[in-house]
PDB file of C-alpha atoms and ligand atoms in Angstrom:
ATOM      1  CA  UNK R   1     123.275  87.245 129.188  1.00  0.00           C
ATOM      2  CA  UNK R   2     126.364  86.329 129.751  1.00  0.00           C
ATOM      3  CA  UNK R   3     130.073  87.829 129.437  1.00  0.00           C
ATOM      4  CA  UNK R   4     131.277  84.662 126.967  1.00  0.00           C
ATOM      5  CA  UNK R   5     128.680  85.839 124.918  1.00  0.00           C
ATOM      6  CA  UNK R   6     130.148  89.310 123.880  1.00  0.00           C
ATOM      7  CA  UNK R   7     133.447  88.461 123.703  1.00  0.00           C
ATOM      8  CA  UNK R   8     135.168  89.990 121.035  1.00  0.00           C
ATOM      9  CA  UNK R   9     133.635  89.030 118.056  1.00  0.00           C
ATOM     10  CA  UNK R  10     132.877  92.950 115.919  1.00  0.00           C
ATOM     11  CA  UNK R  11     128.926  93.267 117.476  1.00  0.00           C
ATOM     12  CA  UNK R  12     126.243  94.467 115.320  1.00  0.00           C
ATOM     13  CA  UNK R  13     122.860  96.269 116.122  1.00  0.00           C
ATOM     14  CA  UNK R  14     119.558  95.048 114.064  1.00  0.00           C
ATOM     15  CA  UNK R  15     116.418  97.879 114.039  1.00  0.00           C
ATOM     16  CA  UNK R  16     113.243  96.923 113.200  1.00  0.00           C
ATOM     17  CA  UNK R  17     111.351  99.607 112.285  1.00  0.00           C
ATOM     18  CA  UNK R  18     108.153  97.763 111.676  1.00  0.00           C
ATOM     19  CA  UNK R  19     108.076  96.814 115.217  1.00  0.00           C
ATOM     20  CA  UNK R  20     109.079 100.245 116.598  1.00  0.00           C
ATOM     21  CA  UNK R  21     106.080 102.182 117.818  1.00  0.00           C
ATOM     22  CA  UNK R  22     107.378 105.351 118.601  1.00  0.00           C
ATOM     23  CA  UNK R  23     107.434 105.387 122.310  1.00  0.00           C
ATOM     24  CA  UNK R  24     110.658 106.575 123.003  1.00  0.00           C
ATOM     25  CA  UNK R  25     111.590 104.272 126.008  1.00  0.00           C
ATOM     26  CA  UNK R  26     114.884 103.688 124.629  1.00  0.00           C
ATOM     27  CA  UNK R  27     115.865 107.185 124.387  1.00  0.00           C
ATOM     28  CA  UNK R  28     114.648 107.648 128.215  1.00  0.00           C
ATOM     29  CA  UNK R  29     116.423 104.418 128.550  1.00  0.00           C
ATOM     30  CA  UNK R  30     119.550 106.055 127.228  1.00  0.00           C
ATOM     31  CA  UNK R  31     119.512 109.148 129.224  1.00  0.00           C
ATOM     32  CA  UNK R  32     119.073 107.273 132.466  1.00  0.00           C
ATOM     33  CA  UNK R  33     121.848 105.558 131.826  1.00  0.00           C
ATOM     34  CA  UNK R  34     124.342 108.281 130.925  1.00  0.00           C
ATOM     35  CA  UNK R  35     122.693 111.480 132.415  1.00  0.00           C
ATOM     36  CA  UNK R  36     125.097 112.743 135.374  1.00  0.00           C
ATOM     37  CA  UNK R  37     127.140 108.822 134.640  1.00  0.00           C
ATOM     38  CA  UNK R  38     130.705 108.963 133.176  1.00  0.00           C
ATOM     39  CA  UNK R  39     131.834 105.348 132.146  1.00  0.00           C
ATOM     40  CA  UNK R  40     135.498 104.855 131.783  1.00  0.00           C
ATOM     41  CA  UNK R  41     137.045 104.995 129.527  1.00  0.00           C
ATOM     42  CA  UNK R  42     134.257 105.465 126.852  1.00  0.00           C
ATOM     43  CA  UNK R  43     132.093 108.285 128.128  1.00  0.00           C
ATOM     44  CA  UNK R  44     131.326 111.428 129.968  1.00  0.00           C
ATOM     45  CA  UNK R  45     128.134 112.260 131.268  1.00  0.00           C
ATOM     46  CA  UNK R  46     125.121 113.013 128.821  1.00  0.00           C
ATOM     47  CA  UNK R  47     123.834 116.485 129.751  1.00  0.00           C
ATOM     48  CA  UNK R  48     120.070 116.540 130.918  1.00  0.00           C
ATOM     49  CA  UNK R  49     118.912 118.620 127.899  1.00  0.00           C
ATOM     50  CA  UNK R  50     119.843 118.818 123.957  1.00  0.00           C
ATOM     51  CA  UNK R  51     121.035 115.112 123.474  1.00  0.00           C
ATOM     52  CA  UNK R  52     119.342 112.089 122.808  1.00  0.00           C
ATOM     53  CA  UNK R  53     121.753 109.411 121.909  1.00  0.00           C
ATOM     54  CA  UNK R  54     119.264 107.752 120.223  1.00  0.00           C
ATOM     55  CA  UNK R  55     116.506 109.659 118.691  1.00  0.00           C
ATOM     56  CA  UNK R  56     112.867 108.434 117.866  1.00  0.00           C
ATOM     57  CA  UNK R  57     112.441 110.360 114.855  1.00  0.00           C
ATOM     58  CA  UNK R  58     109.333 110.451 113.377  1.00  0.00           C
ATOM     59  CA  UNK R  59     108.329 110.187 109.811  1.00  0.00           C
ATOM     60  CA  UNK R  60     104.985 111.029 108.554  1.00  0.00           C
ATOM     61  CA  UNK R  61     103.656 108.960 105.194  1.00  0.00           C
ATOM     62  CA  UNK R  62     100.901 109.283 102.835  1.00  0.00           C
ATOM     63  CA  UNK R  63      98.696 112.366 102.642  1.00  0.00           C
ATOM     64  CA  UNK R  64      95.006 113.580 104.045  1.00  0.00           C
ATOM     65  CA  UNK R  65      93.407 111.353 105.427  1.00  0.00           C
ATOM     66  CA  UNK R  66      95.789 108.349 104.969  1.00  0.00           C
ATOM     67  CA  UNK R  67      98.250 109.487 107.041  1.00  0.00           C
ATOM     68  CA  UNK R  68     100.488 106.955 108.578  1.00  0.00           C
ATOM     69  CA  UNK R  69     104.151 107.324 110.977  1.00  0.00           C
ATOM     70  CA  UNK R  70     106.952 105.405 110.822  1.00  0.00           C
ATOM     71  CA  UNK R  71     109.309 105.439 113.647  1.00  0.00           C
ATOM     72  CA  UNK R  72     113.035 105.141 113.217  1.00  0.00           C
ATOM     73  CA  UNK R  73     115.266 104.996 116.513  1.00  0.00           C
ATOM     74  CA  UNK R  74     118.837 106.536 115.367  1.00  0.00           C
ATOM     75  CA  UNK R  75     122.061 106.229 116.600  1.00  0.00           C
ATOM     76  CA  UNK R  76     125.648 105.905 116.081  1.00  0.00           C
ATOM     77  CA  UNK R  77     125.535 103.594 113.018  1.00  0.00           C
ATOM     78  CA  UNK R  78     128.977 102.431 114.846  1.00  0.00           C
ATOM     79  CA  UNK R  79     130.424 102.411 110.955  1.00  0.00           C
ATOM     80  CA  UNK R  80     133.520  99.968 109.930  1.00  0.00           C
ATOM     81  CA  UNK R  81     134.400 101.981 107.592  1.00  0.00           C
ATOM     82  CA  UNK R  82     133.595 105.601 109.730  1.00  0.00           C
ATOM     83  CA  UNK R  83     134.071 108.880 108.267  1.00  0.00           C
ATOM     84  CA  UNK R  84     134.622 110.397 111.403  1.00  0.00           C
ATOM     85  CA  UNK R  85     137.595 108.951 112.632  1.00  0.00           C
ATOM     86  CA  UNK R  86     139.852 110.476 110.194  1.00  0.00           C
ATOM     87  CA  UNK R  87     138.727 114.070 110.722  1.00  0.00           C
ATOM     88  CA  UNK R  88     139.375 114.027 114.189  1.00  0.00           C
ATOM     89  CA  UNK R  89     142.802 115.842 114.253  1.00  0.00           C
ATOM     90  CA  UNK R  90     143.037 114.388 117.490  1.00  0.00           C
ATOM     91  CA  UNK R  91     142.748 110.797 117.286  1.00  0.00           C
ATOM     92  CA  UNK R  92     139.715 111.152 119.607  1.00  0.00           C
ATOM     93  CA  UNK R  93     137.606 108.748 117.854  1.00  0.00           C
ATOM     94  CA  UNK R  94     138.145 105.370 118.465  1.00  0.00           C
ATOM     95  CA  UNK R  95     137.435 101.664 117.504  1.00  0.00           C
ATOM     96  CA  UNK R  96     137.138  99.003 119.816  1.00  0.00           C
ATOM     97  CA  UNK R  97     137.830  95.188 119.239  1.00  0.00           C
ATOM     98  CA  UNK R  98     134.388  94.380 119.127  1.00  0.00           C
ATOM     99  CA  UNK R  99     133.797  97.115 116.498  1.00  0.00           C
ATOM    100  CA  UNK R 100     131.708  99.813 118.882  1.00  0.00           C
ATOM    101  CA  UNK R 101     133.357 103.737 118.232  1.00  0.00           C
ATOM    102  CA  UNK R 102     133.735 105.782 120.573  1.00  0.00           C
ATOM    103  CA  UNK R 103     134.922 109.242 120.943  1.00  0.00           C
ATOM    104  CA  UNK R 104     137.418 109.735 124.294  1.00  0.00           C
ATOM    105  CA  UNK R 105     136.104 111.992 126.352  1.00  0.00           C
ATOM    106  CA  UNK R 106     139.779 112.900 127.797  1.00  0.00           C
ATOM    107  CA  UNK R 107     141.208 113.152 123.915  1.00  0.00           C
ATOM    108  CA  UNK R 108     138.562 115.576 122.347  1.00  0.00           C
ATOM    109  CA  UNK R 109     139.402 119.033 122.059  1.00  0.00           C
ATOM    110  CA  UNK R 110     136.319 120.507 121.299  1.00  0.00           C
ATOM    111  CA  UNK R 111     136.863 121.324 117.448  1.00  0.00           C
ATOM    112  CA  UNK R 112     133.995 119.971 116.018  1.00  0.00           C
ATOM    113  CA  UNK R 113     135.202 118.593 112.554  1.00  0.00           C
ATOM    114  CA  UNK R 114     133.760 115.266 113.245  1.00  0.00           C
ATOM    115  CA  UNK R 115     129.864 116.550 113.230  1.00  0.00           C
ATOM    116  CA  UNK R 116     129.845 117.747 109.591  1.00  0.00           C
ATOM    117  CA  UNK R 117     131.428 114.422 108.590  1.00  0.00           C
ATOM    118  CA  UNK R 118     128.863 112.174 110.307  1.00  0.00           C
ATOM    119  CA  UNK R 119     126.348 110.702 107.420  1.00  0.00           C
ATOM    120  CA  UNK R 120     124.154 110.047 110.103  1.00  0.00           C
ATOM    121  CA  UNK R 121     124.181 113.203 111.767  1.00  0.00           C
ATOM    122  CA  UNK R 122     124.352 111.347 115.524  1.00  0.00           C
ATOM    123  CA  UNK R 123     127.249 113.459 117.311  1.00  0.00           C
ATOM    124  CA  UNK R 124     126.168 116.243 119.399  1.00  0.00           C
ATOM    125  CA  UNK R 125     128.465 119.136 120.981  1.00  0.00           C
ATOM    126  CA  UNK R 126     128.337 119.195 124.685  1.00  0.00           C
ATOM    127  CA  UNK R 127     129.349 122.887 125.123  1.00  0.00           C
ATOM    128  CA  UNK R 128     129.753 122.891 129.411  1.00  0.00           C
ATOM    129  CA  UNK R 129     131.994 120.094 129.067  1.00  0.00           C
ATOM    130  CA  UNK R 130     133.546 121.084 125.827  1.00  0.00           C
ATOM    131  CA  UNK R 131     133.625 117.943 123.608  1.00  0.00           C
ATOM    132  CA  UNK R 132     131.842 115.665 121.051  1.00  0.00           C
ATOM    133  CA  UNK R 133     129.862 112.920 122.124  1.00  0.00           C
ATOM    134  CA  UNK R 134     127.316 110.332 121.063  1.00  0.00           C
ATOM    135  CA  UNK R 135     126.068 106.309 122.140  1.00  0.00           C
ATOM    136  CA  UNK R 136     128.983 104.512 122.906  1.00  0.00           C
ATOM    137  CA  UNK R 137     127.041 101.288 121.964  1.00  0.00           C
ATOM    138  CA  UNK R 138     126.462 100.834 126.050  1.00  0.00           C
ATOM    139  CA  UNK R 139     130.541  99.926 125.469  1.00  0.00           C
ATOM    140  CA  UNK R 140     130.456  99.964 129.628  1.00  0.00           C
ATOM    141  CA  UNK R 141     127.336  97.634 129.861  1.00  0.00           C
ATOM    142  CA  UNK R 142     128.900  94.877 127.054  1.00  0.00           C
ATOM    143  CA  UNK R 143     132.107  94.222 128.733  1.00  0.00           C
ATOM    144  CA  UNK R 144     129.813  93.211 131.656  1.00  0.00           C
ATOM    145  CA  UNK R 145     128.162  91.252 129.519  1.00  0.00           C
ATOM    146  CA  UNK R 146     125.138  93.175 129.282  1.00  0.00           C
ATOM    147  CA  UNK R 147     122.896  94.318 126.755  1.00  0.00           C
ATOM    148  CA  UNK R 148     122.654  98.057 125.597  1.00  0.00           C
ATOM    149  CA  UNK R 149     120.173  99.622 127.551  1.00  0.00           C
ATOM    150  CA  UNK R 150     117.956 100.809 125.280  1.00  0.00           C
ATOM    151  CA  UNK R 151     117.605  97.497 123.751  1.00  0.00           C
ATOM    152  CA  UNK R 152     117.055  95.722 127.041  1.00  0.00           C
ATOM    153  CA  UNK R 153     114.489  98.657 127.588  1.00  0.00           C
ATOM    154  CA  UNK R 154     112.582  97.953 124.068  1.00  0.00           C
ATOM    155  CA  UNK R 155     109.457  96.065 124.977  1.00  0.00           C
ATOM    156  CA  UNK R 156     108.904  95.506 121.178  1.00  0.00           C
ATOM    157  CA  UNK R 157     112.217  94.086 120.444  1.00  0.00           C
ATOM    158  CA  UNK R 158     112.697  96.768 117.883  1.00  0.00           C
ATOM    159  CA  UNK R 159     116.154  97.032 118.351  1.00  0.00           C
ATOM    160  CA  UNK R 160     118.714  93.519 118.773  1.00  0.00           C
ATOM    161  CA  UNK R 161     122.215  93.496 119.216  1.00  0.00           C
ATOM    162  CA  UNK R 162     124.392  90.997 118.882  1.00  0.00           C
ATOM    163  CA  UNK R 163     127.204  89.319 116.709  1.00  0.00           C
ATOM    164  CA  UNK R 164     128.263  90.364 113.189  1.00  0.00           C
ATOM    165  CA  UNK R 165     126.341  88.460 111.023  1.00  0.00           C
ATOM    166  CA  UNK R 166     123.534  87.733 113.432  1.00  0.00           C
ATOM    167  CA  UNK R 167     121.127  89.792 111.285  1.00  0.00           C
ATOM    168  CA  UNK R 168     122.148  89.789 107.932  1.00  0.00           C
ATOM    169  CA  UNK R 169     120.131  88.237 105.329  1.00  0.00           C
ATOM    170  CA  UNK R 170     116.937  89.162 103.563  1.00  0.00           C
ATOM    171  CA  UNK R 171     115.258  92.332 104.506  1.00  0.00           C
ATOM    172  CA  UNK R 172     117.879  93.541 105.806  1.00  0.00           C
ATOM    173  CA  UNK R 173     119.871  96.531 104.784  1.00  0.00           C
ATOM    174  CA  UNK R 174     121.976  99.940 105.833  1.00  0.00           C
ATOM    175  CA  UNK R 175     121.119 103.547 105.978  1.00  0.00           C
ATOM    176  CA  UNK R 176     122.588 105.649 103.583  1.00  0.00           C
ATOM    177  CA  UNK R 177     124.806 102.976 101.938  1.00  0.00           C
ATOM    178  CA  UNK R 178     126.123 105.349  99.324  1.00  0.00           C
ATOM    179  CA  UNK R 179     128.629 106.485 101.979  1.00  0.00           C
ATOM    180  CA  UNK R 180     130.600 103.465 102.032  1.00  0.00           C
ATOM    181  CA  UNK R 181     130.431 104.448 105.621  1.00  0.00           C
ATOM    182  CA  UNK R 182     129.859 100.122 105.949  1.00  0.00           C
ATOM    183  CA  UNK R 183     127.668 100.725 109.294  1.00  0.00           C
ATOM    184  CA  UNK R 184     127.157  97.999 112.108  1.00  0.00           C
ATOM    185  CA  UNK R 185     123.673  98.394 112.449  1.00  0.00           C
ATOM    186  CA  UNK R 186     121.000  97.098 109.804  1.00  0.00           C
ATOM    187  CA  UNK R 187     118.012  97.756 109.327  1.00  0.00           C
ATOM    188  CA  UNK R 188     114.351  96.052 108.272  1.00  0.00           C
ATOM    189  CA  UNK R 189     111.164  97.548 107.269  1.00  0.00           C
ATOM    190  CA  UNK R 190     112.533 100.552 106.198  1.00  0.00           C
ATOM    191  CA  UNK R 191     109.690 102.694 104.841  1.00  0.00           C
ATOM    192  CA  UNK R 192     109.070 102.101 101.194  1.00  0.00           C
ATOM    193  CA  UNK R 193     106.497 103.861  99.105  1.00  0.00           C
ATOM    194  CA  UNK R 194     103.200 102.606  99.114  1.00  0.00           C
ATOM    195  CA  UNK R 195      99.926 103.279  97.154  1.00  0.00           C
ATOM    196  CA  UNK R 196      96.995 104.146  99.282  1.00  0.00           C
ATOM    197  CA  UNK R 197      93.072 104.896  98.120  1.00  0.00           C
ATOM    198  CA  UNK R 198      89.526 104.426  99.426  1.00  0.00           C
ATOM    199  CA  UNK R 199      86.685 102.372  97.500  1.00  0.00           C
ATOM    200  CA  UNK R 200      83.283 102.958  97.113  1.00  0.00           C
ATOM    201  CA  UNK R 201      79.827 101.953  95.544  1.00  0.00           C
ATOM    202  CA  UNK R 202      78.893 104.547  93.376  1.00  0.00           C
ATOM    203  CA  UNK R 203      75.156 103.296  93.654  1.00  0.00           C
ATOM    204  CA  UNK R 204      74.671 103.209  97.668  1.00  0.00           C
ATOM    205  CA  UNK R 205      77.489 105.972  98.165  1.00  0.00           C
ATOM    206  CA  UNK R 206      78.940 103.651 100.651  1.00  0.00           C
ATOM    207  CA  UNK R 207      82.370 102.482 100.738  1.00  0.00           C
ATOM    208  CA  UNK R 208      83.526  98.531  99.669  1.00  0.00           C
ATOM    209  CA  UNK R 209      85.400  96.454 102.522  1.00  0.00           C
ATOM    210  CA  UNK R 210      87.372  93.409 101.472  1.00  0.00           C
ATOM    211  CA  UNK R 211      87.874  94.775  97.818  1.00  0.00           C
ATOM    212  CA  UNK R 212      90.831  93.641  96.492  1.00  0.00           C
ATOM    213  CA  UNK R 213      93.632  95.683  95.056  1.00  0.00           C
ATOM    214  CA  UNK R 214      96.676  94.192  92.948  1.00  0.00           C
ATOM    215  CA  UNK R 215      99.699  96.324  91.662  1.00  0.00           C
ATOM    216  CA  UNK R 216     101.646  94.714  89.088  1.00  0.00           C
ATOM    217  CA  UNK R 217     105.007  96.234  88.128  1.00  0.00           C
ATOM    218  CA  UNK R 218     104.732  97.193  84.581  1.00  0.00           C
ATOM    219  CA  UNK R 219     108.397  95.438  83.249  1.00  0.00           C
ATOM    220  CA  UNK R 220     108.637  92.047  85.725  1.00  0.00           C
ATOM    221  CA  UNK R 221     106.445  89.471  88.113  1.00  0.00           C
ATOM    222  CA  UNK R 222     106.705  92.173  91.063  1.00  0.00           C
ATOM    223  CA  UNK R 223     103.384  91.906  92.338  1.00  0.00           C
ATOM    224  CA  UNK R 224     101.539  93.011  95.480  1.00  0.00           C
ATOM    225  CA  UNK R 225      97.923  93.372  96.655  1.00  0.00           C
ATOM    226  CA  UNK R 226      95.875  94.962  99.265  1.00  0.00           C
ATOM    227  CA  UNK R 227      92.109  94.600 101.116  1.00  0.00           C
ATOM    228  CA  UNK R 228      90.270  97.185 101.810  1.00  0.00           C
ATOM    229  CA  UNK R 229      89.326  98.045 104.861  1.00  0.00           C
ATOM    230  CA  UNK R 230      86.033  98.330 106.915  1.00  0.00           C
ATOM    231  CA  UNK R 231      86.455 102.232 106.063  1.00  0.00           C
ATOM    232  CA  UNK R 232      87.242 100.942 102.616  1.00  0.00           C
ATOM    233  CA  UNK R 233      90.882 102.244 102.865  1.00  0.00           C
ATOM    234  CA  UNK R 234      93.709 100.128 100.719  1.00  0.00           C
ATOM    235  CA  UNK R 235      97.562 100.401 101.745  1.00  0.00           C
ATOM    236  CA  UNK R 236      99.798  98.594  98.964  1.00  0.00           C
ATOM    237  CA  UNK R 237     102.947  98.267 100.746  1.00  0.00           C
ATOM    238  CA  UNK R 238     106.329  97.547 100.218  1.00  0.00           C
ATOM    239  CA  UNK R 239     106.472  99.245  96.466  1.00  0.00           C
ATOM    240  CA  UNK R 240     110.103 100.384  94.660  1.00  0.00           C
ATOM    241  CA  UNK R 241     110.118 104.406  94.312  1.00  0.00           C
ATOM    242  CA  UNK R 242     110.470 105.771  90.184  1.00  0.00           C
ATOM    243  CA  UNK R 243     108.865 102.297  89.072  1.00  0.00           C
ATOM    244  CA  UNK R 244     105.254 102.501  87.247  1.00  0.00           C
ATOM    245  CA  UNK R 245     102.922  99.922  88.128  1.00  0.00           C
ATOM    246  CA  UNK R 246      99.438  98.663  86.825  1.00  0.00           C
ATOM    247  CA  UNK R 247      96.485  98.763  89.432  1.00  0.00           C
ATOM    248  CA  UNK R 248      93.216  96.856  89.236  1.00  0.00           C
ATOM    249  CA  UNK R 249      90.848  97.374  91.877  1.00  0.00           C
ATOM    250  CA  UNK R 250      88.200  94.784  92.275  1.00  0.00           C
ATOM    251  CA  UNK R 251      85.366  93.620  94.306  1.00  0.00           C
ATOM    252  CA  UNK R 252      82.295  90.428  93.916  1.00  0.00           C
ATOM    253  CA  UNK R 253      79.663  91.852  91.877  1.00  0.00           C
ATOM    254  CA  UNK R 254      81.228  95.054  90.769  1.00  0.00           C
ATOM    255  CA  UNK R 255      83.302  96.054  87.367  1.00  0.00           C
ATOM    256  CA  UNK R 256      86.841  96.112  88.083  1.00  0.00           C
ATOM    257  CA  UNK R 257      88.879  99.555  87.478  1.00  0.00           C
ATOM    258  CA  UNK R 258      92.194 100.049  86.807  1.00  0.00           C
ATOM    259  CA  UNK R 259      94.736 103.182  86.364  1.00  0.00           C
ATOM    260  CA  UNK R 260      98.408 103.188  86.150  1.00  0.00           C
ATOM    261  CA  UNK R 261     101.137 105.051  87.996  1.00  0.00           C
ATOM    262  CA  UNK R 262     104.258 106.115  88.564  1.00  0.00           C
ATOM    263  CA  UNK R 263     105.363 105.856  92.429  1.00  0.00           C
ATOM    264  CA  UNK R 264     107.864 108.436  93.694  1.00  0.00           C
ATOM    265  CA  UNK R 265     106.880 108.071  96.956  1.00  0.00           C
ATOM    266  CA  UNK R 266     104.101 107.419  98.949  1.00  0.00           C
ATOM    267  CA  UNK R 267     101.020 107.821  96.553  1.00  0.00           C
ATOM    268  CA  UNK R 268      97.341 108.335  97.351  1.00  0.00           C
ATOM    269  CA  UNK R 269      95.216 107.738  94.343  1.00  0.00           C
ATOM    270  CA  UNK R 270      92.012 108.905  96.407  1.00  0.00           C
ATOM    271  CA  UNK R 271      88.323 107.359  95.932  1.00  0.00           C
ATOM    272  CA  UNK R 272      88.128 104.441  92.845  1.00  0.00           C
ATOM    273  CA  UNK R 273      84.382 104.077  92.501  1.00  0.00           C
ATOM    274  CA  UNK R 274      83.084 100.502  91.558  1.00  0.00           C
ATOM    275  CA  UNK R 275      79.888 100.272  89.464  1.00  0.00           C
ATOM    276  CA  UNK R 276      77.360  97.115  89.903  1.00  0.00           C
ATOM    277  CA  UNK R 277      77.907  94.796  86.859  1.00  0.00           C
TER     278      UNK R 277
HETATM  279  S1  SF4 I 301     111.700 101.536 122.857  1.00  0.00           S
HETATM  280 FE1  SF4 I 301     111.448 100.232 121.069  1.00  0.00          FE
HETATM  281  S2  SF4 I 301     109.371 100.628 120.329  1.00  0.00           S
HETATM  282 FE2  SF4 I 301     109.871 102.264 121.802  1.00  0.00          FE
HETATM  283  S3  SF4 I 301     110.664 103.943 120.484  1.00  0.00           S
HETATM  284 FE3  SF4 I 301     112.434 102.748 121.140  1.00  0.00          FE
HETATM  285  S4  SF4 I 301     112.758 101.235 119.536  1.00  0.00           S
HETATM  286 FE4  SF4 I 301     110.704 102.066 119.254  1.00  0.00          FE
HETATM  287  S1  SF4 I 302     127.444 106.927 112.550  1.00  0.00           S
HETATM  288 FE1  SF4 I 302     128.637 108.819 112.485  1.00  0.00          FE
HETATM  289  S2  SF4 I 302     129.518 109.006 114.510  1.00  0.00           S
HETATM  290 FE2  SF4 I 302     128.874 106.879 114.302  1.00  0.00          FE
HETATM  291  S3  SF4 I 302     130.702 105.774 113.527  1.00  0.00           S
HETATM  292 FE3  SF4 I 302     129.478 106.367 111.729  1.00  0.00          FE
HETATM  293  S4  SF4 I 302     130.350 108.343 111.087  1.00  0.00           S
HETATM  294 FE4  SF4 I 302     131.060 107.978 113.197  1.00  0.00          FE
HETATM  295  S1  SF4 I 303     123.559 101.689 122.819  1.00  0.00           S
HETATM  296 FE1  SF4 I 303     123.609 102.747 124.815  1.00  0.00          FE
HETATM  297  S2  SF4 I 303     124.536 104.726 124.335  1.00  0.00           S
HETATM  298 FE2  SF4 I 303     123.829 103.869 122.403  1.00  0.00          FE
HETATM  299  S3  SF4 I 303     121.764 104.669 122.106  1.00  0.00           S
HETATM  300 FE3  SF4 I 303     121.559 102.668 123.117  1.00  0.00          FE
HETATM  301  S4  SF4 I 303     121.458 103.191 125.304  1.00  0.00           S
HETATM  302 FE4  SF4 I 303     122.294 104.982 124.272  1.00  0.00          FE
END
């Protein structure tokens, strides 16, 4: 891509965690790119061990045996609005034109206010060299007109950069938002709660593929619905934690069931068993 493209205009970051699975080549990425490399002005080098600029974490969903993980790749949320800046008694953190912060290497003393104030908890200490330090945003790579490298390195596309605005819209939305910290990156897919469960036939003690499963919210239209599986395993996705919803599991030639619940976060409702009508 070219320089004209990145000129200037504040830059934004998009995750995806629905297409992230978890296999940490940006974070290599990352490291490769700023282990034993200083980039002027914007960073020192990244020490072999104890930082990952961006970390993979992992978050596991649903209980035994619907277990599921969802992998969100964290970093410097690169905030408009960033509570770290004005802790730093030493003006150390800084914001560029094109809206990436960055914390000078040559300006930090070491004091470690700005860690504590980080929503996001993405500033590590780098105690040989005595400062703060996090992702720059790649701030080297984009005023060659290059992409970060871990998104370049993403073979899932899982993470996008590009100009404010670029990925705004619906489905998209920012960690933590009751900071005010106004982030530049979004996010889609976060994890929501979901209601998982097996089916069976009571008669043949065998489970029921293709059943269907619909969740109604109890006070509007909200409405979602699920298939079972060939193990007879349902995932309703995509469902709004404290809200109660009505369930009605279903299947050709069997009595429907139903229960209602109350979703606080990921909820397993186990084995429905469907009679023959
Ligand atoms: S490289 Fe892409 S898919 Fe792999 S962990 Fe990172 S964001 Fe996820
Ligand atoms: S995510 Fe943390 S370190 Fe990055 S700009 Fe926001 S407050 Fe500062
Ligand atoms: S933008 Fe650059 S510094 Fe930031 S996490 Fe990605 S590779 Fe690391």
């Amino acid at each position: 891509m070219r320089r004209e493209a990145f000129e200037m205009a504040n830059k934004e970051f998009l995750v995806d965690v629905g297409k992230c699975t978890g296999c940490n080549l940006c974070a290599v990425s990352c490291k490769d790119e700023h282990f034993d490399n200083s980039y002027a002005h914007w960073s020192a080098p990244q020490p072999e061990t104890g930082q990952f600029w961006v970390d993979v974490k992992s978050l596991e969903r649903g209980s035994l045996p619907r277990v599921r993980v969802s992998y969100m790749p964290t970093f410097c949320q690169h905030c408009a609005n960033a509570p770290c800046i004005p802790v730093c008694p030493d003006d150390a953190i800084k914001k560029r034109g094109d809206g990436l912060v960055w914390i000078d290497p040559k300006a930090c003393t070491g004091c470690g206010e700005c860690g504590p104030a980080c929503p996001y908890d993405v500033i590590f200490f780098n105690e040989d060299a005595n400062i703060a330090q996090k992702c720059t945003g790649c701030a080297h790579r984009v005023d060659e007109g290059l992409l970060p490298r871990c998104v370049e390195a993403c073979p899932h596309e899982a993470i996008l950069f590009g100009d404010e605005g670029a990925f705004h819209g619906e489905g998209s939305e920012f960690l933590k938002p009751e900071h005010n910290a106004l982030p530049r990156v979004m996010w889609r897919e976060l994890p929501a709660p979901w209601i998982s469960g097996n089916v069976i036939n009571v008669e043949q003690d065998e489970v029921i593929a293709n059943a269907r499963v619909l969740v109604r919210h109890q006070e509007s239209d909200e409405r979602h619905d699920a298939l079972t599986d060939e193990f007879g395993d349902f995932y309703v996705r995509d469902l709004e934690k404290g809200r109660s919803y009505r369930c009605e599991i279903s299947a050709d030639g069997y009595e429907s069931v139903k229960r209602e619940v109350t979703v606080s976060s990921d909820l397993d409702i186990g084995t429905v068993v469907l009679s023959r009508k």
